[in-house]
Amino acid sequence: MKPSVAAKLASLVSRARELDALLSDPDVTANLDNYRKLTREHAEIAPVVGRYGDYLAAEGDIATAEDMTKDPAMREFAEAEIRAGRDRLEEIAADIQKMLLPTDPNDEKNLFLEIRAGTGGDESALFAGDLFRMYARFAERNRWQVEVISQSDGDAGGFKEIIARIAGQGAYSRLKFESGGHRVQRVPATETQGRIHTSAATVAVMPEADEAGGVEINPADVRVDTYRSSGAGGQHVNKTDSAVRLTHLPTGIVVECQDGRSQHKNREQAWRVLAARIKDKQVREQQAKEASERKSLVGSGDRSDRIRTYNFPQGRVTDHRINLTLHKIDAIMDGDLAELTGALMAEHQAELLAGLAEGS
C-alpha cells in the first residue's frame, strides 16, 4: 500500500474514534442538526475503516504464516497461507482505493433531461423523439418517474425540444454521461430513394438544484413573460396566458414552460429548470478550467462534443468516448442502456483511480 494511502487511512481511523466519542456525548447529541451531521460522516467513513481493519488483519495473518515457515513440518502449509494472504491483500487494497475515490454529491439527485433537435430538419426532430422514448423506457426499467416539463413538437412528429424531470434513486449517477451530441444515420421515412441521411440532436442532463446547492437567483435579474400555450390542449390553451418564459439577464439563459394548464405550476417548474441550468453552467465553467490540467474522457460535459452514433442500417450504436460499439440498436432504442451506462461509469471510475495514483 502506498504511504499516502496508508496515511489517509490512519487519519480516517483517528477521525472514526473521535466521532465515536462525540456521538456518545449527551451534549453533542442534544443538538439534532449536529448529531445528524456527525452520524452521516460516521456512516460514510465506517465502511472504509472496517475494510482497513480487514487489511491489517490480513497483514497479521501473513506475518504469522511467515513465522511458521521456520518450522520445516509447517513450511508447505505456511507458504500456501502466505500466497492466499497476499491475494487477499490485493483484493482488499483495490476495494479501499475505490472507497477513497471522491464521490459526486449530485449522484443521488433527480435530474432534468433536455433534448433538442439539431441538424437534419424533420428527421432530427423525429430522432429527438426517439431519444426521449429511449430514456423514458430506461427510466421505466429502473422504476424512476418521468414528468414532462415542456415540449415543442416537430412538424412531422418528434420534438424540436423537450424538457423532462426524471426522479428516482441514482438517476443522475446513471445518466450524467449522456450529455453531448447524438448522431443518427438511417433512411428517413420520407426518403423515396432509400438514401441514408445523417441527423443530430443534443442531450443535456442536469442535476436538480436544491436549496442547499448554492444557487441564488436574484428575482430582479429575471424577466418573466407569460403567453398563451401552443399545441395540444383544446380550447383552454387559447384562452389563458398559462405559459411562462423566464429570462436570466446576467447569463442570457431562457426557460420556457407551457406543459401545464396552470400558470402557477408552469412558473414553479420554470424556476426549477432555471436553477438547474445556472448551476449546470457554473459546474461546466469549473470543469473547463480543470480540463487544461486533466482532460476527462467521459465527464467533460461539453455539449458540442459528438459522443455517440446510432447507425440503423448496420444495427450498431457506438460511443466515441470509450470506443464501445454494441450491435443491438433495437434493444438500446427500447431503453436497454445498462451496458452503455455501466461501461461509461466504469471508465470514469478508472480515470479517477488513475488520478488517485498520480496524486499519491
mmCIF file of C-alpha atoms in Angstrom:
data_model
loop_
_atom_site.group_PDB
_atom_site.id
_atom_site.type_symbol
_atom_site.label_atom_id
_atom_site.label_comp_id
_atom_site.label_asym_id
_atom_site.label_seq_id
_atom_site.Cartn_x
_atom_site.Cartn_y
_atom_site.Cartn_z
ATOM 1 C CA MET A 1 0.000 0.000 0.000
ATOM 2 C CA LYS A 2 1.271 3.460 -0.929
ATOM 3 C CA PRO A 3 2.377 5.604 2.047
ATOM 4 C CA SER A 4 -0.052 8.384 1.056
ATOM 5 C CA VAL A 5 -2.998 5.941 1.090
ATOM 6 C CA ALA A 6 -1.865 4.455 4.427
ATOM 7 C CA ALA A 7 -1.622 7.967 5.911
ATOM 8 C CA LYS A 8 -5.114 8.798 4.674
ATOM 9 C CA LEU A 9 -6.499 5.610 6.225
ATOM 10 C CA ALA A 10 -4.747 6.270 9.536
ATOM 11 C CA SER A 11 -6.364 9.726 9.671
ATOM 12 C CA LEU A 12 -9.780 8.169 8.971
ATOM 13 C CA VAL A 13 -9.285 5.666 11.800
ATOM 14 C CA SER A 14 -8.423 8.558 14.130
ATOM 15 C CA ARG A 15 -11.477 10.511 12.986
ATOM 16 C CA ALA A 16 -13.726 7.480 13.481
ATOM 17 C CA ARG A 17 -12.582 7.263 17.095
ATOM 18 C CA GLU A 18 -13.299 10.973 17.568
ATOM 19 C CA LEU A 19 -16.788 10.509 16.134
ATOM 20 C CA ASP A 20 -17.461 7.521 18.374
ATOM 21 C CA ALA A 21 -16.612 9.679 21.389
ATOM 22 C CA LEU A 22 -18.678 12.629 20.173
ATOM 23 C CA LEU A 23 -21.717 10.502 19.399
ATOM 24 C CA SER A 24 -21.713 9.128 22.925
ATOM 25 C CA ASP A 25 -21.599 12.638 24.426
ATOM 26 C CA PRO A 26 -25.085 13.784 25.556
ATOM 27 C CA ASP A 27 -24.185 17.438 24.986
ATOM 28 C CA VAL A 28 -23.406 16.709 21.333
ATOM 29 C CA THR A 29 -26.445 14.511 20.698
ATOM 30 C CA ALA A 30 -28.747 17.177 22.161
ATOM 31 C CA ASN A 31 -28.179 19.289 19.030
ATOM 32 C CA LEU A 32 -30.197 17.351 16.435
ATOM 33 C CA ASP A 33 -28.706 19.026 13.352
ATOM 34 C CA ASN A 34 -25.146 18.492 14.566
ATOM 35 C CA TYR A 35 -25.979 14.910 15.561
ATOM 36 C CA ARG A 36 -27.288 14.159 12.069
ATOM 37 C CA LYS A 37 -24.183 15.689 10.502
ATOM 38 C CA LEU A 38 -21.876 13.578 12.670
ATOM 39 C CA THR A 39 -23.823 10.346 12.125
ATOM 40 C CA ARG A 40 -23.740 10.969 8.358
ATOM 41 C CA GLU A 41 -19.957 11.442 8.471
ATOM 42 C CA HIS A 42 -19.579 8.316 10.617
ATOM 43 C CA ALA A 43 -21.678 6.294 8.161
ATOM 44 C CA GLU A 44 -19.506 7.496 5.280
ATOM 45 C CA ILE A 45 -16.132 6.577 6.771
ATOM 46 C CA ALA A 46 -17.093 3.455 8.771
ATOM 47 C CA PRO A 47 -17.012 1.081 5.736
ATOM 48 C CA VAL A 48 -13.518 2.309 4.756
ATOM 49 C CA VAL A 49 -12.238 1.990 8.325
ATOM 50 C CA GLY A 50 -13.728 -1.502 8.546
ATOM 51 C CA ARG A 51 -12.057 -2.561 5.296
ATOM 52 C CA TYR A 52 -8.753 -1.138 6.517
ATOM 53 C CA GLY A 53 -9.180 -3.315 9.602
ATOM 54 C CA ASP A 54 -9.516 -6.312 7.248
ATOM 55 C CA TYR A 55 -6.297 -5.229 5.509
ATOM 56 C CA LEU A 56 -4.353 -5.016 8.779
ATOM 57 C CA ALA A 57 -5.737 -8.401 9.848
ATOM 58 C CA ALA A 58 -4.601 -9.929 6.545
ATOM 59 C CA GLU A 59 -1.133 -8.443 7.063
ATOM 60 C CA GLY A 60 -1.058 -10.011 10.536
ATOM 61 C CA ASP A 61 -2.059 -13.411 9.100
ATOM 62 C CA ILE A 62 0.785 -13.216 6.574
ATOM 63 C CA ALA A 63 3.287 -12.315 9.309
ATOM 64 C CA THR A 64 2.107 -15.299 11.369
ATOM 65 C CA ALA A 65 2.432 -17.612 8.363
ATOM 66 C CA GLU A 66 5.943 -16.302 7.667
ATOM 67 C CA ASP A 67 6.968 -17.251 11.201
ATOM 68 C CA MET A 68 5.521 -20.729 10.606
ATOM 69 C CA THR A 69 7.845 -21.267 7.623
ATOM 70 C CA LYS A 70 10.718 -21.633 10.102
ATOM 71 C CA ASP A 71 9.222 -24.987 11.082
ATOM 72 C CA PRO A 72 10.019 -27.477 8.240
ATOM 73 C CA ALA A 73 6.928 -29.515 9.057
ATOM 74 C CA MET A 74 4.697 -26.452 8.588
ATOM 75 C CA ARG A 75 6.536 -24.809 5.668
ATOM 76 C CA GLU A 76 4.329 -26.069 2.817
ATOM 77 C CA PHE A 77 1.135 -25.134 4.640
ATOM 78 C CA ALA A 78 2.566 -21.732 5.657
ATOM 79 C CA GLU A 79 3.643 -20.880 2.111
ATOM 80 C CA ALA A 80 0.140 -21.644 0.829
ATOM 81 C CA GLU A 81 -1.257 -19.372 3.559
ATOM 82 C CA ILE A 82 1.142 -16.602 2.532
ATOM 83 C CA ARG A 83 0.053 -16.819 -1.129
ATOM 84 C CA ALA A 84 -3.626 -16.744 -0.162
ATOM 85 C CA GLY A 85 -2.992 -13.847 2.216
ATOM 86 C CA ARG A 86 -1.233 -11.780 -0.441
ATOM 87 C CA ASP A 87 -4.093 -12.367 -2.882
ATOM 88 C CA ARG A 88 -6.499 -11.218 -0.182
ATOM 89 C CA LEU A 89 -4.372 -8.122 0.490
ATOM 90 C CA GLU A 90 -4.533 -7.148 -3.194
ATOM 91 C CA GLU A 91 -8.299 -7.594 -3.245
ATOM 92 C CA ILE A 92 -8.798 -5.510 -0.099
ATOM 93 C CA ALA A 93 -6.395 -2.796 -1.320
ATOM 94 C CA ALA A 94 -8.388 -2.491 -4.580
ATOM 95 C CA ASP A 95 -11.635 -2.173 -2.586
ATOM 96 C CA ILE A 96 -10.105 0.528 -0.372
ATOM 97 C CA GLN A 97 -8.884 2.510 -3.383
ATOM 98 C CA LYS A 98 -12.397 2.562 -4.817
ATOM 99 C CA MET A 99 -13.824 3.603 -1.456
ATOM 100 C CA LEU A 100 -11.385 6.519 -1.273
ATOM 101 C CA LEU A 101 -12.437 7.893 -4.658
ATOM 102 C CA PRO A 102 -14.154 11.290 -4.484
ATOM 103 C CA THR A 103 -17.924 10.972 -4.679
ATOM 104 C CA ASP A 104 -20.159 13.163 -6.790
ATOM 105 C CA PRO A 105 -22.581 14.906 -4.401
ATOM 106 C CA ASN A 106 -25.148 15.005 -7.206
ATOM 107 C CA ASP A 107 -25.232 11.245 -7.851
ATOM 108 C CA GLU A 108 -28.375 10.574 -5.831
ATOM 109 C CA LYS A 109 -30.248 13.616 -7.098
ATOM 110 C CA ASN A 110 -33.130 13.772 -9.521
ATOM 111 C CA LEU A 111 -32.375 15.352 -12.888
ATOM 112 C CA PHE A 112 -33.643 17.475 -15.725
ATOM 113 C CA LEU A 113 -33.273 15.935 -19.182
ATOM 114 C CA GLU A 114 -33.262 18.297 -22.153
ATOM 115 C CA ILE A 115 -33.262 17.042 -25.743
ATOM 116 C CA ARG A 116 -33.051 19.440 -28.680
ATOM 117 C CA ALA A 117 -33.249 18.647 -32.382
ATOM 118 C CA GLY A 118 -30.157 19.723 -34.301
ATOM 119 C CA THR A 119 -29.155 19.489 -37.939
ATOM 120 C CA GLY A 120 -31.415 17.402 -40.130
ATOM 121 C CA GLY A 121 -34.796 19.156 -40.147
ATOM 122 C CA ASP A 122 -37.835 16.935 -39.570
ATOM 123 C CA GLU A 123 -35.655 13.834 -39.263
ATOM 124 C CA SER A 124 -33.727 15.461 -36.414
ATOM 125 C CA ALA A 125 -36.976 16.172 -34.546
ATOM 126 C CA LEU A 126 -38.059 12.545 -35.059
ATOM 127 C CA PHE A 127 -34.682 11.393 -33.705
ATOM 128 C CA ALA A 128 -35.101 13.672 -30.669
ATOM 129 C CA GLY A 129 -38.434 11.921 -30.083
ATOM 130 C CA ASP A 130 -36.751 8.523 -30.366
ATOM 131 C CA LEU A 131 -34.092 9.572 -27.849
ATOM 132 C CA PHE A 132 -36.730 10.759 -25.399
ATOM 133 C CA ARG A 133 -38.576 7.450 -25.696
ATOM 134 C CA MET A 134 -35.271 5.611 -25.136
ATOM 135 C CA TYR A 135 -34.572 7.493 -21.901
ATOM 136 C CA ALA A 136 -38.194 7.200 -20.761
ATOM 137 C CA ARG A 137 -38.085 3.418 -21.274
ATOM 138 C CA PHE A 138 -34.763 3.246 -19.390
ATOM 139 C CA ALA A 139 -36.365 5.204 -16.538
ATOM 140 C CA GLU A 140 -39.313 2.797 -16.567
ATOM 141 C CA ARG A 141 -36.921 -0.172 -16.267
ATOM 142 C CA ASN A 142 -35.391 1.482 -13.191
ATOM 143 C CA ARG A 143 -38.775 2.444 -11.705
ATOM 144 C CA TRP A 144 -37.988 6.155 -11.977
ATOM 145 C CA GLN A 145 -40.697 8.755 -12.547
ATOM 146 C CA VAL A 146 -40.692 10.854 -15.731
ATOM 147 C CA GLU A 147 -42.510 14.186 -15.791
ATOM 148 C CA VAL A 148 -42.561 16.284 -18.972
ATOM 149 C CA ILE A 149 -41.931 19.925 -18.070
ATOM 150 C CA SER A 150 -42.103 21.474 -21.518
ATOM 151 C CA GLN A 151 -42.173 20.327 -25.126
ATOM 152 C CA SER A 152 -42.176 21.808 -28.601
ATOM 153 C CA ASP A 153 -43.447 19.317 -31.157
ATOM 154 C CA GLY A 154 -41.792 18.777 -34.522
ATOM 155 C CA ASP A 155 -43.786 19.493 -37.682
ATOM 156 C CA ALA A 156 -43.631 15.825 -38.758
ATOM 157 C CA GLY A 157 -43.547 14.312 -35.283
ATOM 158 C CA GLY A 158 -40.964 14.019 -32.543
ATOM 159 C CA PHE A 159 -39.757 17.135 -30.761
ATOM 160 C CA LYS A 160 -37.926 20.314 -31.625
ATOM 161 C CA GLU A 161 -37.228 20.456 -27.875
ATOM 162 C CA ILE A 162 -38.398 18.559 -24.826
ATOM 163 C CA ILE A 163 -37.555 19.019 -21.156
ATOM 164 C CA ALA A 164 -38.413 16.344 -18.591
ATOM 165 C CA ARG A 165 -37.733 15.736 -14.923
ATOM 166 C CA ILE A 166 -36.602 12.220 -14.011
ATOM 167 C CA ALA A 167 -36.910 11.317 -10.336
ATOM 168 C CA GLY A 168 -35.560 8.175 -8.731
ATOM 169 C CA GLN A 169 -32.732 6.681 -6.721
ATOM 170 C CA GLY A 170 -29.396 7.036 -8.505
ATOM 171 C CA ALA A 171 -30.965 8.591 -11.615
ATOM 172 C CA TYR A 172 -28.309 11.258 -12.123
ATOM 173 C CA SER A 173 -25.417 8.857 -11.467
ATOM 174 C CA ARG A 174 -26.654 6.568 -14.263
ATOM 175 C CA LEU A 175 -27.458 9.245 -16.840
ATOM 176 C CA LYS A 176 -24.944 12.029 -16.187
ATOM 177 C CA PHE A 177 -22.643 10.934 -19.018
ATOM 178 C CA GLU A 178 -25.413 11.245 -21.639
ATOM 179 C CA SER A 179 -24.828 14.977 -22.170
ATOM 180 C CA GLY A 180 -23.498 15.817 -25.619
ATOM 181 C CA GLY A 181 -24.201 15.427 -29.311
ATOM 182 C CA HIS A 182 -26.016 12.299 -30.504
ATOM 183 C CA ARG A 183 -25.931 11.441 -34.230
ATOM 184 C CA VAL A 184 -28.227 9.135 -36.174
ATOM 185 C CA GLN A 185 -27.614 7.515 -39.557
ATOM 186 C CA ARG A 186 -30.679 5.961 -41.187
ATOM 187 C CA VAL A 187 -33.103 6.131 -44.111
ATOM 188 C CA PRO A 188 -35.880 8.578 -43.166
ATOM 189 C CA ALA A 189 -39.491 7.509 -43.714
ATOM 190 C CA THR A 190 -39.877 10.399 -46.175
ATOM 191 C CA GLU A 191 -36.859 9.315 -48.270
ATOM 192 C CA THR A 192 -38.063 7.783 -51.570
ATOM 193 C CA GLN A 193 -34.613 6.942 -52.966
ATOM 194 C CA GLY A 194 -33.526 4.846 -49.988
ATOM 195 C CA ARG A 195 -30.598 7.135 -49.202
ATOM 196 C CA ILE A 196 -29.090 7.198 -45.710
ATOM 197 C CA HIS A 197 -29.320 10.587 -44.002
ATOM 198 C CA THR A 198 -27.331 11.846 -41.036
ATOM 199 C CA SER A 199 -29.110 13.926 -38.387
ATOM 200 C CA ALA A 200 -28.250 15.071 -34.902
ATOM 201 C CA ALA A 201 -29.759 16.019 -31.556
ATOM 202 C CA THR A 202 -28.269 17.441 -28.379
ATOM 203 C CA VAL A 203 -28.851 15.969 -24.931
ATOM 204 C CA ALA A 204 -28.263 17.797 -21.649
ATOM 205 C CA VAL A 205 -28.554 16.072 -18.262
ATOM 206 C CA MET A 206 -28.538 18.384 -15.235
ATOM 207 C CA PRO A 207 -28.951 17.528 -11.548
ATOM 208 C CA GLU A 208 -31.921 19.147 -9.898
ATOM 209 C CA ALA A 209 -30.682 22.064 -7.811
ATOM 210 C CA ASP A 210 -31.705 22.007 -4.165
ATOM 211 C CA GLU A 211 -31.943 24.874 -1.722
ATOM 212 C CA ALA A 212 -28.573 23.961 -0.241
ATOM 213 C CA GLY A 213 -26.967 23.775 -3.671
ATOM 214 C CA GLY A 214 -25.647 27.320 -3.606
ATOM 215 C CA VAL A 215 -27.809 28.627 -6.467
ATOM 216 C CA GLU A 216 -29.041 32.060 -5.526
ATOM 217 C CA ILE A 217 -31.159 33.839 -8.118
ATOM 218 C CA ASN A 218 -31.975 37.491 -7.638
ATOM 219 C CA PRO A 219 -35.583 37.938 -8.849
ATOM 220 C CA ALA A 220 -34.561 41.367 -10.186
ATOM 221 C CA ASP A 221 -32.228 39.569 -12.623
ATOM 222 C CA VAL A 222 -35.085 37.562 -14.146
ATOM 223 C CA ARG A 223 -37.587 38.837 -16.697
ATOM 224 C CA VAL A 224 -40.883 36.957 -16.503
ATOM 225 C CA ASP A 225 -43.162 36.797 -19.553
ATOM 226 C CA THR A 226 -46.482 34.987 -19.815
ATOM 227 C CA TYR A 227 -48.151 33.981 -23.059
ATOM 228 C CA ARG A 228 -50.690 31.561 -24.470
ATOM 229 C CA SER A 229 -49.630 27.941 -24.785
ATOM 230 C CA SER A 230 -49.359 26.464 -28.249
ATOM 231 C CA GLY A 231 -50.015 22.928 -29.421
ATOM 232 C CA ALA A 232 -52.352 20.329 -27.960
ATOM 233 C CA GLY A 233 -54.618 21.217 -25.090
ATOM 234 C CA GLY A 234 -58.016 22.042 -26.522
ATOM 235 C CA GLN A 235 -59.768 25.373 -26.138
ATOM 236 C CA HIS A 236 -58.210 26.080 -22.745
ATOM 237 C CA VAL A 237 -54.781 26.980 -24.108
ATOM 238 C CA ASN A 238 -56.281 29.583 -26.431
ATOM 239 C CA LYS A 239 -57.966 31.492 -23.604
ATOM 240 C CA THR A 240 -55.372 31.872 -20.836
ATOM 241 C CA ASP A 241 -51.782 33.050 -20.653
ATOM 242 C CA SER A 242 -50.655 29.903 -18.827
ATOM 243 C CA ALA A 243 -47.226 29.540 -20.489
ATOM 244 C CA VAL A 244 -44.228 31.132 -18.728
ATOM 245 C CA ARG A 245 -40.903 32.325 -20.099
ATOM 246 C CA LEU A 246 -38.044 33.240 -17.730
ATOM 247 C CA THR A 247 -35.003 35.139 -18.993
ATOM 248 C CA HIS A 248 -31.989 35.290 -16.664
ATOM 249 C CA LEU A 249 -30.438 38.588 -17.739
ATOM 250 C CA PRO A 250 -26.870 38.088 -16.403
ATOM 251 C CA THR A 251 -26.378 34.767 -18.251
ATOM 252 C CA GLY A 252 -28.902 35.036 -21.075
ATOM 253 C CA ILE A 253 -30.423 31.674 -20.090
ATOM 254 C CA VAL A 254 -34.039 31.383 -21.254
ATOM 255 C CA VAL A 255 -36.500 28.817 -19.884
ATOM 256 C CA GLU A 256 -39.982 28.288 -21.293
ATOM 257 C CA CYS A 257 -42.616 26.117 -19.676
ATOM 258 C CA GLN A 258 -46.049 25.608 -21.207
ATOM 259 C CA ASP A 259 -46.890 21.997 -20.494
ATOM 260 C CA GLY A 260 -49.190 22.525 -17.512
ATOM 261 C CA ARG A 261 -52.547 24.293 -17.682
ATOM 262 C CA SER A 262 -51.775 26.250 -14.532
ATOM 263 C CA GLN A 263 -49.611 29.343 -14.875
ATOM 264 C CA HIS A 264 -48.602 28.891 -11.238
ATOM 265 C CA LYS A 265 -47.337 25.359 -11.893
ATOM 266 C CA ASN A 266 -45.568 26.391 -15.098
ATOM 267 C CA ARG A 267 -43.878 29.260 -13.254
ATOM 268 C CA GLU A 268 -42.753 26.930 -10.448
ATOM 269 C CA GLN A 269 -41.360 24.363 -12.893
ATOM 270 C CA ALA A 270 -39.608 27.052 -14.949
ATOM 271 C CA TRP A 271 -37.819 28.404 -11.854
ATOM 272 C CA ARG A 272 -36.634 24.889 -11.001
ATOM 273 C CA VAL A 273 -35.265 24.367 -14.511
ATOM 274 C CA LEU A 274 -33.624 27.800 -14.442
ATOM 275 C CA ALA A 275 -31.856 26.987 -11.157
ATOM 276 C CA ALA A 276 -30.622 23.690 -12.615
ATOM 277 C CA ARG A 277 -29.332 25.399 -15.770
ATOM 278 C CA ILE A 278 -27.494 28.105 -13.832
ATOM 279 C CA LYS A 279 -25.904 25.504 -11.562
ATOM 280 C CA ASP A 280 -25.006 23.397 -14.604
ATOM 281 C CA LYS A 281 -23.370 26.417 -16.266
ATOM 282 C CA GLN A 282 -21.297 27.067 -13.140
ATOM 283 C CA VAL A 283 -20.174 23.434 -12.990
ATOM 284 C CA ARG A 284 -19.248 23.285 -16.687
ATOM 285 C CA GLU A 285 -17.224 26.503 -16.407
ATOM 286 C CA GLN A 286 -15.331 24.963 -13.479
ATOM 287 C CA GLN A 287 -14.776 21.761 -15.476
ATOM 288 C CA ALA A 288 -13.434 23.810 -18.395
ATOM 289 C CA LYS A 289 -10.819 25.335 -16.093
ATOM 290 C CA GLU A 290 -9.813 21.921 -14.794
ATOM 291 C CA ALA A 291 -9.730 20.420 -18.299
ATOM 292 C CA SER A 292 -6.468 22.220 -19.061
ATOM 293 C CA GLU A 293 -4.855 20.230 -16.259
ATOM 294 C CA ARG A 294 -6.547 16.898 -16.893
ATOM 295 C CA LYS A 295 -8.999 16.137 -19.686
ATOM 296 C CA SER A 296 -11.707 13.763 -18.530
ATOM 297 C CA LEU A 297 -12.698 11.400 -21.309
ATOM 298 C CA VAL A 298 -16.296 10.780 -20.272
ATOM 299 C CA GLY A 299 -17.014 13.585 -17.829
ATOM 300 C CA SER A 300 -16.196 16.754 -19.756
ATOM 301 C CA GLY A 301 -19.889 17.590 -20.229
ATOM 302 C CA ASP A 302 -19.147 19.624 -23.349
ATOM 303 C CA ARG A 303 -22.436 19.881 -25.250
ATOM 304 C CA SER A 304 -20.584 20.391 -28.541
ATOM 305 C CA ASP A 305 -18.854 17.013 -28.285
ATOM 306 C CA ARG A 306 -20.296 14.300 -30.531
ATOM 307 C CA ILE A 307 -20.456 11.432 -28.085
ATOM 308 C CA ARG A 308 -22.487 8.715 -29.806
ATOM 309 C CA THR A 309 -23.630 7.482 -33.217
ATOM 310 C CA TYR A 310 -26.743 5.379 -33.836
ATOM 311 C CA ASN A 311 -26.320 3.590 -37.188
ATOM 312 C CA PHE A 312 -29.588 1.871 -38.095
ATOM 313 C CA PRO A 313 -28.543 0.160 -41.370
ATOM 314 C CA GLN A 314 -25.671 -1.555 -39.540
ATOM 315 C CA GLY A 315 -27.695 -2.097 -36.353
ATOM 316 C CA ARG A 316 -24.977 -0.616 -34.177
ATOM 317 C CA VAL A 317 -24.523 2.054 -31.532
ATOM 318 C CA THR A 318 -21.015 3.470 -30.997
ATOM 319 C CA ASP A 319 -19.928 5.581 -28.040
ATOM 320 C CA HIS A 320 -16.920 7.501 -29.335
ATOM 321 C CA ARG A 321 -15.512 8.434 -25.906
ATOM 322 C CA ILE A 322 -14.747 4.850 -24.888
ATOM 323 C CA ASN A 323 -14.674 3.248 -28.361
ATOM 324 C CA LEU A 324 -17.523 0.923 -27.438
ATOM 325 C CA THR A 325 -19.718 -0.482 -30.237
ATOM 326 C CA LEU A 326 -22.802 -2.551 -29.469
ATOM 327 C CA HIS A 327 -24.714 -4.348 -32.227
ATOM 328 C CA LYS A 328 -28.136 -4.198 -30.582
ATOM 329 C CA ILE A 329 -29.626 -0.901 -31.673
ATOM 330 C CA ASP A 330 -33.258 -2.034 -31.345
ATOM 331 C CA ALA A 331 -32.777 -3.036 -27.704
ATOM 332 C CA ILE A 332 -30.914 0.186 -26.910
ATOM 333 C CA MET A 333 -33.583 2.374 -28.518
ATOM 334 C CA ASP A 334 -36.099 0.474 -26.376
ATOM 335 C CA GLY A 335 -34.295 1.612 -23.228
ATOM 336 C CA ASP A 336 -31.750 -1.175 -22.706
ATOM 337 C CA LEU A 337 -28.968 1.241 -21.730
ATOM 338 C CA ALA A 338 -27.472 -0.701 -18.817
ATOM 339 C CA GLU A 339 -24.422 -1.922 -20.746
ATOM 340 C CA LEU A 340 -23.679 1.544 -22.118
ATOM 341 C CA THR A 341 -24.161 3.437 -18.860
ATOM 342 C CA GLY A 342 -22.261 0.756 -16.920
ATOM 343 C CA ALA A 343 -19.269 0.978 -19.280
ATOM 344 C CA LEU A 344 -19.199 4.778 -19.003
ATOM 345 C CA MET A 345 -19.367 4.645 -15.196
ATOM 346 C CA ALA A 346 -16.552 2.053 -15.125
ATOM 347 C CA GLU A 347 -14.369 4.192 -17.414
ATOM 348 C CA HIS A 348 -14.956 7.236 -15.235
ATOM 349 C CA GLN A 349 -14.018 5.247 -12.145
ATOM 350 C CA ALA A 350 -10.826 4.041 -13.889
ATOM 351 C CA GLU A 351 -9.948 7.682 -14.655
ATOM 352 C CA LEU A 352 -10.463 8.632 -11.017
ATOM 353 C CA LEU A 353 -8.264 5.707 -9.891
ATOM 354 C CA ALA A 354 -5.557 6.811 -12.326
ATOM 355 C CA GLY A 355 -5.776 10.334 -10.932
ATOM 356 C CA LEU A 356 -5.527 8.989 -7.378
ATOM 357 C CA ALA A 357 -2.391 7.021 -8.346
ATOM 358 C CA GLU A 358 -0.822 10.081 -9.980
ATOM 359 C CA GLY A 359 -1.508 12.206 -6.927
ATOM 360 C CA SER A 360 -0.046 9.726 -4.464
#
